[in-house]
PDB file of C-alpha atoms in Angstrom:
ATOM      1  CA  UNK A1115     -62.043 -40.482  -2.885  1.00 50.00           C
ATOM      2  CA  UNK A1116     -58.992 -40.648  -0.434  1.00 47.00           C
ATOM      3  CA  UNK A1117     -56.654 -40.555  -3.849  1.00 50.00           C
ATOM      4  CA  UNK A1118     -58.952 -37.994  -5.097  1.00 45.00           C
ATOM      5  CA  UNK A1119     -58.488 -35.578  -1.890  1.00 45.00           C
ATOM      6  CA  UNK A1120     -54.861 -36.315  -1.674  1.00 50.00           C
ATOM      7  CA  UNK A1121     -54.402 -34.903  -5.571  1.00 46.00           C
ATOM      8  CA  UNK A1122     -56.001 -31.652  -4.887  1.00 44.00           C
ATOM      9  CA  UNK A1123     -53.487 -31.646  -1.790  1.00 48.00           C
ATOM     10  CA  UNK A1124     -50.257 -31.593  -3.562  1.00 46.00           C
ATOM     11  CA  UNK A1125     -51.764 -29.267  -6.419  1.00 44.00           C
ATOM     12  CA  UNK A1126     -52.371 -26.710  -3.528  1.00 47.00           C
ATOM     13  CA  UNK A1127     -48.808 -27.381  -2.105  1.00 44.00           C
ATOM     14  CA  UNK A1128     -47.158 -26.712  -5.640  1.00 45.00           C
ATOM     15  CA  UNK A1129     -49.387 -23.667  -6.659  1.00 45.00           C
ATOM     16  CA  UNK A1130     -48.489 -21.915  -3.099  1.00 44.00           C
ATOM     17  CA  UNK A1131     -46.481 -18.873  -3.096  1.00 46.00           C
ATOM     18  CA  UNK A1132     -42.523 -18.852  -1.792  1.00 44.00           C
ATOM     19  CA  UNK A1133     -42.140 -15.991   0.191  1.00 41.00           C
ATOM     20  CA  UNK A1134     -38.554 -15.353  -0.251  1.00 43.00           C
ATOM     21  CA  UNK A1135     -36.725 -12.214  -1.657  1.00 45.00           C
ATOM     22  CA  UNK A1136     -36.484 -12.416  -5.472  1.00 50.00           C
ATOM     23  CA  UNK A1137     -33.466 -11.640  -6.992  1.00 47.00           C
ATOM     24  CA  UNK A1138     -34.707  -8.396  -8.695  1.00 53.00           C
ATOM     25  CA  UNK A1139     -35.485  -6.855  -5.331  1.00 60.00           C
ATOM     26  CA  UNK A1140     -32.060  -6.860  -4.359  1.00 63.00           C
ATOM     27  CA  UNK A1141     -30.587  -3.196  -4.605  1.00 64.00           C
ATOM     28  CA  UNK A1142     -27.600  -2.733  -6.307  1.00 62.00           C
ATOM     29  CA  UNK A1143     -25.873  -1.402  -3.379  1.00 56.00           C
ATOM     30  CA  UNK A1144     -26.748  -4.475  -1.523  1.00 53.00           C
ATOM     31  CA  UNK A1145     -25.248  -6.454  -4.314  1.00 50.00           C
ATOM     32  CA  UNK A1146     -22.227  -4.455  -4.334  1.00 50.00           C
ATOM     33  CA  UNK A1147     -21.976  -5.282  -0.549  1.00 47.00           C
ATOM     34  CA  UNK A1148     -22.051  -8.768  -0.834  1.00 45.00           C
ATOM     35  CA  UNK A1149     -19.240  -8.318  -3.588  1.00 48.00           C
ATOM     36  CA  UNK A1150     -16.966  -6.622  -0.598  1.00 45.00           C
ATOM     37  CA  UNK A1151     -18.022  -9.229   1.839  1.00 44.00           C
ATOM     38  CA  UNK A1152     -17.146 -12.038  -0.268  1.00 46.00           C
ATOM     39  CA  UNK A1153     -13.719 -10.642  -1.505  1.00 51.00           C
ATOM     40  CA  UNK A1154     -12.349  -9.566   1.748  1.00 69.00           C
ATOM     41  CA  UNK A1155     -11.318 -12.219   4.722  1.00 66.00           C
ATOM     42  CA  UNK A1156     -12.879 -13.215   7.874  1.00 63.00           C
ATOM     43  CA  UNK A1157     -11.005 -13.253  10.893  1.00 61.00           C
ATOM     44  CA  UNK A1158     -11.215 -16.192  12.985  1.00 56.00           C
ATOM     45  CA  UNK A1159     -11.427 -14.040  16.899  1.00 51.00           C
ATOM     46  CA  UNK A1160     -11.071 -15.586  20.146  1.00 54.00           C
ATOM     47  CA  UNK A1161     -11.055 -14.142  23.735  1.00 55.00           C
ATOM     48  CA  UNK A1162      -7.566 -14.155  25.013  1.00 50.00           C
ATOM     49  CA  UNK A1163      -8.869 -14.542  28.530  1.00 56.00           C
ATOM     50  CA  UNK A1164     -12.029 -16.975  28.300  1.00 59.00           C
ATOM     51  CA  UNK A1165     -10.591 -18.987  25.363  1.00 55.00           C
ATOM     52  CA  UNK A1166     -14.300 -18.482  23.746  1.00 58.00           C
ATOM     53  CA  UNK A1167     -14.582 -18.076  20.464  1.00 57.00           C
ATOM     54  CA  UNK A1168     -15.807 -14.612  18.898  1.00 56.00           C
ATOM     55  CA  UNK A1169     -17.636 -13.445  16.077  1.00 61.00           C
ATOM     56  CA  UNK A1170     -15.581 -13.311  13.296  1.00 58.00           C
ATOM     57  CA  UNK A1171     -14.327  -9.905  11.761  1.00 60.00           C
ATOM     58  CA  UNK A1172     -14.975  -9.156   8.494  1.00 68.00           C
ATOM     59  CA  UNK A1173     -11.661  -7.088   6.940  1.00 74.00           C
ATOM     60  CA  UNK A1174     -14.640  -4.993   5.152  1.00 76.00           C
ATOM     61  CA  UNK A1175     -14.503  -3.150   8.336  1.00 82.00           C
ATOM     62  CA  UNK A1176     -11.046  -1.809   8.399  1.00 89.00           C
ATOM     63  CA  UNK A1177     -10.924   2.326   8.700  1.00 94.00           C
ATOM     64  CA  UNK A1178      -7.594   3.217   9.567  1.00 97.00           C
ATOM     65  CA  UNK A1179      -4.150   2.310   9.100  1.00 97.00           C
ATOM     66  CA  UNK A1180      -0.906   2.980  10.565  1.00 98.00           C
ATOM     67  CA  UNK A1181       1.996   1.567   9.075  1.00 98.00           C
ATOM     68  CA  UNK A1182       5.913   0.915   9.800  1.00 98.00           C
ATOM     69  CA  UNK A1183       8.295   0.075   6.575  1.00 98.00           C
ATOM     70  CA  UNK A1184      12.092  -0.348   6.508  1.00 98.00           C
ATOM     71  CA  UNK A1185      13.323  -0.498   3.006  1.00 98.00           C
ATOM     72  CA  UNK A1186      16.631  -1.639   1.895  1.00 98.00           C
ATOM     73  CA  UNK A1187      18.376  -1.214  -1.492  1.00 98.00           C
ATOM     74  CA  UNK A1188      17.069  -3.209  -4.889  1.00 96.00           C
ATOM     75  CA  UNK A1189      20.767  -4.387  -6.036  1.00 95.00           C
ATOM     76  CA  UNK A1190      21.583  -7.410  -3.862  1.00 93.00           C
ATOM     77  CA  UNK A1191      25.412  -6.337  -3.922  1.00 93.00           C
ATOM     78  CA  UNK A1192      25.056  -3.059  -2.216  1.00 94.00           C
ATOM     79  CA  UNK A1193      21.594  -3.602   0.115  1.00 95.00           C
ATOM     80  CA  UNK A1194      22.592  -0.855   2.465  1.00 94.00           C
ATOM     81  CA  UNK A1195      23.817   1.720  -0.544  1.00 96.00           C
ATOM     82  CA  UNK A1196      19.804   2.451  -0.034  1.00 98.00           C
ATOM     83  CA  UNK A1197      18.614   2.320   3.417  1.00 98.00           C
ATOM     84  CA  UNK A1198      14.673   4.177   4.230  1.00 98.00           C
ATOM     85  CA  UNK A1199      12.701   4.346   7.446  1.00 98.00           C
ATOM     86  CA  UNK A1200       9.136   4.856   6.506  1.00 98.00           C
ATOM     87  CA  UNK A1201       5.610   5.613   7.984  1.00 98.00           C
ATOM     88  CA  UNK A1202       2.276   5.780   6.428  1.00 98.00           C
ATOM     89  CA  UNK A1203      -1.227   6.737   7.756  1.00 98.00           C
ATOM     90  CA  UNK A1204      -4.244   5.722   5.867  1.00 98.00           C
ATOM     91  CA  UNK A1205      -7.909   6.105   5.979  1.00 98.00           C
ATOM     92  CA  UNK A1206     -10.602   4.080   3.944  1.00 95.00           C
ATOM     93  CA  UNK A1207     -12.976   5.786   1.639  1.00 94.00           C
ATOM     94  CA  UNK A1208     -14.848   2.856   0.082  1.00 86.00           C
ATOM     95  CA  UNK A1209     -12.439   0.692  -1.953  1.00 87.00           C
ATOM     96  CA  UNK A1210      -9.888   3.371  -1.940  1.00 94.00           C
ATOM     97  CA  UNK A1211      -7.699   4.065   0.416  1.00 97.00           C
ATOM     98  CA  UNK A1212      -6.398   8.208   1.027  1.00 98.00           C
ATOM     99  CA  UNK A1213      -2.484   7.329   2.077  1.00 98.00           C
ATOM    100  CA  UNK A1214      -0.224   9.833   3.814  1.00 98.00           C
ATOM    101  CA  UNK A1215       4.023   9.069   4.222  1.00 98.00           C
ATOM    102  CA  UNK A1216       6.614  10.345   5.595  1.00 98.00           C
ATOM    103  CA  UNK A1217      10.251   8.787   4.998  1.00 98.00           C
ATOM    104  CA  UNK A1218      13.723   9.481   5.688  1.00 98.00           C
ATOM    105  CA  UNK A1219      16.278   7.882   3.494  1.00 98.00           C
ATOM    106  CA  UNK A1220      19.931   7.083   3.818  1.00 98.00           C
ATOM    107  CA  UNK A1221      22.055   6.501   0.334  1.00 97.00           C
ATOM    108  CA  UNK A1222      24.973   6.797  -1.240  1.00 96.00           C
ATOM    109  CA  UNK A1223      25.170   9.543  -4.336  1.00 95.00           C
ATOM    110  CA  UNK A1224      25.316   7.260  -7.312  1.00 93.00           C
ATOM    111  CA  UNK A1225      22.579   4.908  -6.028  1.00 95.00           C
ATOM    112  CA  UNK A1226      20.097   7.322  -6.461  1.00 95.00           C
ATOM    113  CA  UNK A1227      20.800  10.160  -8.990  1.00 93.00           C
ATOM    114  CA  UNK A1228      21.284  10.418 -12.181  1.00 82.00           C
ATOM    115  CA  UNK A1229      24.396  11.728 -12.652  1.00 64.00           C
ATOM    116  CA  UNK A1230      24.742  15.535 -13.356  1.00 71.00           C
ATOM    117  CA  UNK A1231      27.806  16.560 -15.465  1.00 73.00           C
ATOM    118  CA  UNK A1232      28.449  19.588 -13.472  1.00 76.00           C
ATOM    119  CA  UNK A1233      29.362  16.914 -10.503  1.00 80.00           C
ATOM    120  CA  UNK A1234      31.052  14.306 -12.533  1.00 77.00           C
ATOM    121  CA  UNK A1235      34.622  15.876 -12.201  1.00 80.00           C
ATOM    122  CA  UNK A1236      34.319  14.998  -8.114  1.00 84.00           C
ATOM    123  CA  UNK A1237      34.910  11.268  -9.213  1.00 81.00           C
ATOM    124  CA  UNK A1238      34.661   8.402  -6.754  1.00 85.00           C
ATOM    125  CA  UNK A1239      34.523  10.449  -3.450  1.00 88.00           C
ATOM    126  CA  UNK A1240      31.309  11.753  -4.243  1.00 90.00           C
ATOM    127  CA  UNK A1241      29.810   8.559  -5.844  1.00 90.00           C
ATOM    128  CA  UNK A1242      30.446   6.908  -2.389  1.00 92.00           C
ATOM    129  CA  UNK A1243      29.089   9.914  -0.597  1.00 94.00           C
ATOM    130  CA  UNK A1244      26.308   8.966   1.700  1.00 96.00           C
ATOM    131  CA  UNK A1245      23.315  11.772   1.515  1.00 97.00           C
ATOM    132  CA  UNK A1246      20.265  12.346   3.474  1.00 98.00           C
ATOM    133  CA  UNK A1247      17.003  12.558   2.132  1.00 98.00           C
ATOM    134  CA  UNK A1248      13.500  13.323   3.513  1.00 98.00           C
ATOM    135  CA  UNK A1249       9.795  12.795   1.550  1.00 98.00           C
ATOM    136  CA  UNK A1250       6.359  13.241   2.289  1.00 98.00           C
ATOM    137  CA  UNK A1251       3.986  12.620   0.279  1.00 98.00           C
ATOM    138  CA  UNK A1252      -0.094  11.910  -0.569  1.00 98.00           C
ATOM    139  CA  UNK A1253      -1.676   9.368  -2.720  1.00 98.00           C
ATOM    140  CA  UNK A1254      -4.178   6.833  -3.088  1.00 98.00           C
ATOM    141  CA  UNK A1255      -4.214   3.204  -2.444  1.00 97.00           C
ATOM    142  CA  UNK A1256      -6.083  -0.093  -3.922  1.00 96.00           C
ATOM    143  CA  UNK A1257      -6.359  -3.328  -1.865  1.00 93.00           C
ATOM    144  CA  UNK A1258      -7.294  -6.468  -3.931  1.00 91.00           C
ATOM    145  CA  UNK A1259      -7.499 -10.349  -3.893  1.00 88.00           C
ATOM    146  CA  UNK A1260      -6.360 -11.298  -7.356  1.00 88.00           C
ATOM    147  CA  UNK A1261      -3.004 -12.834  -5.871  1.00 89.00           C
ATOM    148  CA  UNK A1262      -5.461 -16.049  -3.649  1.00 86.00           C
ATOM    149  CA  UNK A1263      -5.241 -17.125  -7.671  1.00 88.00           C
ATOM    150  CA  UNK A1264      -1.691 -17.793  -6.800  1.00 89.00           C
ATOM    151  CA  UNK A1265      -1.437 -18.378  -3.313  1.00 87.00           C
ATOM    152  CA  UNK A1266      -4.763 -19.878  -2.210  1.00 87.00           C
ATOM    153  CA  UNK A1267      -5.233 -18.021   1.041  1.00 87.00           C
ATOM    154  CA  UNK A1268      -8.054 -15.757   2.217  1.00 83.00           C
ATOM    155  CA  UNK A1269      -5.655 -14.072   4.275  1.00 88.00           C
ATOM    156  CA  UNK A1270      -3.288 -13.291   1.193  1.00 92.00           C
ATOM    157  CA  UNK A1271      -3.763  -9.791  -0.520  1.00 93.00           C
ATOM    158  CA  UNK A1272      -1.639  -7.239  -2.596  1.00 95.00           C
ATOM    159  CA  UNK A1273      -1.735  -3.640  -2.632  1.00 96.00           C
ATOM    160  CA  UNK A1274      -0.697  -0.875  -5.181  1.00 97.00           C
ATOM    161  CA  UNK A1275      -0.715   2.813  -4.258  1.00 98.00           C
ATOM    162  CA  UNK A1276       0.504   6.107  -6.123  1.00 98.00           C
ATOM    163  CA  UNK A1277       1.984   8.964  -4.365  1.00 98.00           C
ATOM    164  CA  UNK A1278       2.861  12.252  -4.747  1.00 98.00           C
ATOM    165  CA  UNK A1279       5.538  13.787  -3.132  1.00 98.00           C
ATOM    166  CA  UNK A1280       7.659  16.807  -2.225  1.00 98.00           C
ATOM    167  CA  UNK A1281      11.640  15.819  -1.001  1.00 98.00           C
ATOM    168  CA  UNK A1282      14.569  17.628   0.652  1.00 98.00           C
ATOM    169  CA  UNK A1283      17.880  16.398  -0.615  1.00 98.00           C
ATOM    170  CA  UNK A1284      21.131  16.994   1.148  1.00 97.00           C
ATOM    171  CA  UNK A1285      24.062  16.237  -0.607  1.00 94.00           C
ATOM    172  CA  UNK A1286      26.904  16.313   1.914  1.00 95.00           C
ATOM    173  CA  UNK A1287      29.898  16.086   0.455  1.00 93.00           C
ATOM    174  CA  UNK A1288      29.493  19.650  -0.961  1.00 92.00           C
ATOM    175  CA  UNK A1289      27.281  20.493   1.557  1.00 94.00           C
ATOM    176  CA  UNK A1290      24.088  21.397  -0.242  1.00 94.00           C
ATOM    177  CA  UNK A1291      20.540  21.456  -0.242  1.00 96.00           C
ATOM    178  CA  UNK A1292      18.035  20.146  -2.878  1.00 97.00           C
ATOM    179  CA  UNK A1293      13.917  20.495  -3.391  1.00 98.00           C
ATOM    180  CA  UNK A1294      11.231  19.375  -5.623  1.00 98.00           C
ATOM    181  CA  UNK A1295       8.365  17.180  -6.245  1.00 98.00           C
ATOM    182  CA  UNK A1296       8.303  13.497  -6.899  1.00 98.00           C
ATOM    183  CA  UNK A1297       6.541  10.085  -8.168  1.00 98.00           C
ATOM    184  CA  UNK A1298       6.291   7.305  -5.935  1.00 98.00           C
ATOM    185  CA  UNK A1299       5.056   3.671  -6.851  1.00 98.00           C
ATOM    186  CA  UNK A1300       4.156   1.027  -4.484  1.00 98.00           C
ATOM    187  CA  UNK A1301       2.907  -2.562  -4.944  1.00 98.00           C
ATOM    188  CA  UNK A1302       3.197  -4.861  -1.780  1.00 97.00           C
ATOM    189  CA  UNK A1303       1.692  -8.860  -0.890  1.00 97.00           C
ATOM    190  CA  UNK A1304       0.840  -8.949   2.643  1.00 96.00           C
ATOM    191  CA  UNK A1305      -0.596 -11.545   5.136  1.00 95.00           C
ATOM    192  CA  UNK A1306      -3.179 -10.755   7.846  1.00 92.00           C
ATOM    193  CA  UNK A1307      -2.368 -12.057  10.715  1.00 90.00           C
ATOM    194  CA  UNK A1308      -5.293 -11.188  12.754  1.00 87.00           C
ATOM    195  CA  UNK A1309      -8.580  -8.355  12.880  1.00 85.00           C
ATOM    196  CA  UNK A1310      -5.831  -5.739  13.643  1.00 91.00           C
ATOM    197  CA  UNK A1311      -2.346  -6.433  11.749  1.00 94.00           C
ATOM    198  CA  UNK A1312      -0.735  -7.194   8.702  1.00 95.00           C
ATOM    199  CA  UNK A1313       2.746  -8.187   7.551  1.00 97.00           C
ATOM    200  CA  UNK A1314       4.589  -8.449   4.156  1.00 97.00           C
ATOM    201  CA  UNK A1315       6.562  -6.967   1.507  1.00 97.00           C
ATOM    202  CA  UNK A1316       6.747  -4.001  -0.581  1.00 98.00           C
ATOM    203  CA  UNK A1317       8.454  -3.168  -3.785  1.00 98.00           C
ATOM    204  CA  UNK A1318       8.690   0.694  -4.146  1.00 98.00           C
ATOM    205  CA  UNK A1319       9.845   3.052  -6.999  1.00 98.00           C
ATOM    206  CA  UNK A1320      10.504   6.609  -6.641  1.00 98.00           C
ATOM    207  CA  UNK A1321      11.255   9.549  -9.015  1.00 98.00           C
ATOM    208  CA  UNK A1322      11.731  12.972  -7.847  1.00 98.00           C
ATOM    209  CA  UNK A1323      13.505  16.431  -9.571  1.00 96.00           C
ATOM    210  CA  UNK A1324      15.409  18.576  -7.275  1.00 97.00           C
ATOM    211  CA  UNK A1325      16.678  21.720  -7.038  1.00 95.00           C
ATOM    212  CA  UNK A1326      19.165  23.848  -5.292  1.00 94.00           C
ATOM    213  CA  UNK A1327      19.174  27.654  -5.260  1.00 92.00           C
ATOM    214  CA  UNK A1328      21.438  29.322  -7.787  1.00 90.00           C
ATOM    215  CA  UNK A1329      25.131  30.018  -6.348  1.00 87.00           C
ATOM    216  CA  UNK A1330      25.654  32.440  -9.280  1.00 88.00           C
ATOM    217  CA  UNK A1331      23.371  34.840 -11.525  1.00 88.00           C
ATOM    218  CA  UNK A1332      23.022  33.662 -14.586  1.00 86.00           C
ATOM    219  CA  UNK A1333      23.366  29.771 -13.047  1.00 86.00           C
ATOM    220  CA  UNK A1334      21.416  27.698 -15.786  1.00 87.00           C
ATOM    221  CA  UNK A1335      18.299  25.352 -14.208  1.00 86.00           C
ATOM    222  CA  UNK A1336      20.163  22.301 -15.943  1.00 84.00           C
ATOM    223  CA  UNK A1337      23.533  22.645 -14.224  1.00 86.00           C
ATOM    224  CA  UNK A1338      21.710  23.032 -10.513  1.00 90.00           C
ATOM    225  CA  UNK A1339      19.336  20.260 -10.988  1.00 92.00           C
ATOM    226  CA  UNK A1340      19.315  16.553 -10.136  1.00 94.00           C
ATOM    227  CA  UNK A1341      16.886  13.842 -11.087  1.00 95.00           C
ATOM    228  CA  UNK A1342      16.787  11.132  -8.172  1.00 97.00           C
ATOM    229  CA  UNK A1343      15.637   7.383  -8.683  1.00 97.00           C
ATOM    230  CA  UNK A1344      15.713   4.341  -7.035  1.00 97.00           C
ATOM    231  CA  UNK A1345      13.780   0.860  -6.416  1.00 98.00           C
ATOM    232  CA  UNK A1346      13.990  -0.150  -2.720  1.00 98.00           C
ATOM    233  CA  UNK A1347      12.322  -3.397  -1.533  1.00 98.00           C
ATOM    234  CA  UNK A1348      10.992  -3.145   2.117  1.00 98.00           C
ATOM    235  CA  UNK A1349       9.711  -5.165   4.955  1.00 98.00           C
ATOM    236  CA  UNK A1350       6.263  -3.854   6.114  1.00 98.00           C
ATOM    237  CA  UNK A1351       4.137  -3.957   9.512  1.00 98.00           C
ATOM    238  CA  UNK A1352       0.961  -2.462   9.763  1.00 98.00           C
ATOM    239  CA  UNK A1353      -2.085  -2.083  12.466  1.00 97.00           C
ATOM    240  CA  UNK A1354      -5.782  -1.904  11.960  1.00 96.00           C
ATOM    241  CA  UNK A1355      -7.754   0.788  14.117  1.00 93.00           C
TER     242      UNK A1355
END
């Protein structure tokens, strides 16, 4: 009889109903969460003043970015031939991220443009000619993990980002003034280094046509135009707010 009551037991026990969440009542926007959660890093927080640990912060959280770069010339045997100050502001809209710069670069003439034929017969002095050039610009920006597969580090992440832009060149050595709009390319690998900065590197392209106003009627487009490009690599420093 004991056996006999102890059966029925553990068929009741079995034929009970679990009470947790199944799988198919899981939104897809809480699945898409989880996704974020899981691919972003958590940030190990401590009270400066106490010593006691925090909560950790989730880098899912991040709104707002502010962003210092100084970029310095792709050809190792004339770094400063390409000097740029940069700043960025960026806000988060979901994964994306809206991105707003502002740079103001230093370089000689034949490190950035392509040369025009009209300018050729200046030779050397204007090929060494350092010019002064200004962008802003607007774009959007993508921040992903795929780079942990290299460097296995939560705190490790890339970024790519496509601007826009509009630049002012002034070419110095004749003393005149260029326009026009512009590509520029980003890709950076950054480490955070806590919930409200990052460091790293960036690699940046940029393309841009200018202009200058006609000095004669008749003055063809071709002959007053100049197509600027360079690759800069650039040391980056950015805070979370």
């Amino acid at each position: 009889m004991k056996n006999l009551l102890q059966y029925f037991m553990l068929i009741s026990l079995l034929s009970t109903p679990t009470y947790s969440q199944p799988m198919g009542d899981i939104s897809e926007s809480d699945l898409e969460e989880i996704e974020s959660l899981k691919s972003e890093a958590n940030i190990r927080r401590r009270d400066l003043d106490t010593g006691i640990e925090m909560s950790d912060y989730n880098t899912s959280s991040d709104q707002n970015r502010a962003s210092l770069l100084y970029h310095i010339n792709h050809d190792a045997s004339s770094i400063t031939g390409v000097t740029t100050f940069e700043f960025n502001y960026a806000h988060r809209f979901e994964e994306y991220w809206l991105e707003l710069t502002a740079a103001k670069t230093t370089a000689k003439f034949n490190e950035i443009t392509k040369r025009n034929t009209e300018y050729s017969i200046y030779g050397d002095e204007l090929s060494e000619q350092s010019e002064d050039l200004t962008t802003i610009g607007a774009g959007f920006g993508l921040r992903n993990n795929w780079i942990q597969n290299l460097i296995p580090s939560p705190k490790i992440f890339s970024t790519t980002t496509a601007f826009l832009t509009y630049n002012q060149f002034k070419e110095n050595f004749l003393s005149q003034s260029f326009s026009g709009p512009g590509l520029k390319a980003d890709f950076g690998i950054h480490r955070r280094s806590s919930d409200s900065m990052h460091y790293g590197g960036k690699m940046s392209y940029n393309l841009a046509q200018v202009k200058r106003k006609a000095s004669f009627d008749g003055e063809t487009s071709s002959s007053r135009s100049l197509l600027l490009s360079w690759l800069s690599f650039a040391f980056d420093i950015s805070f979370y707010f």
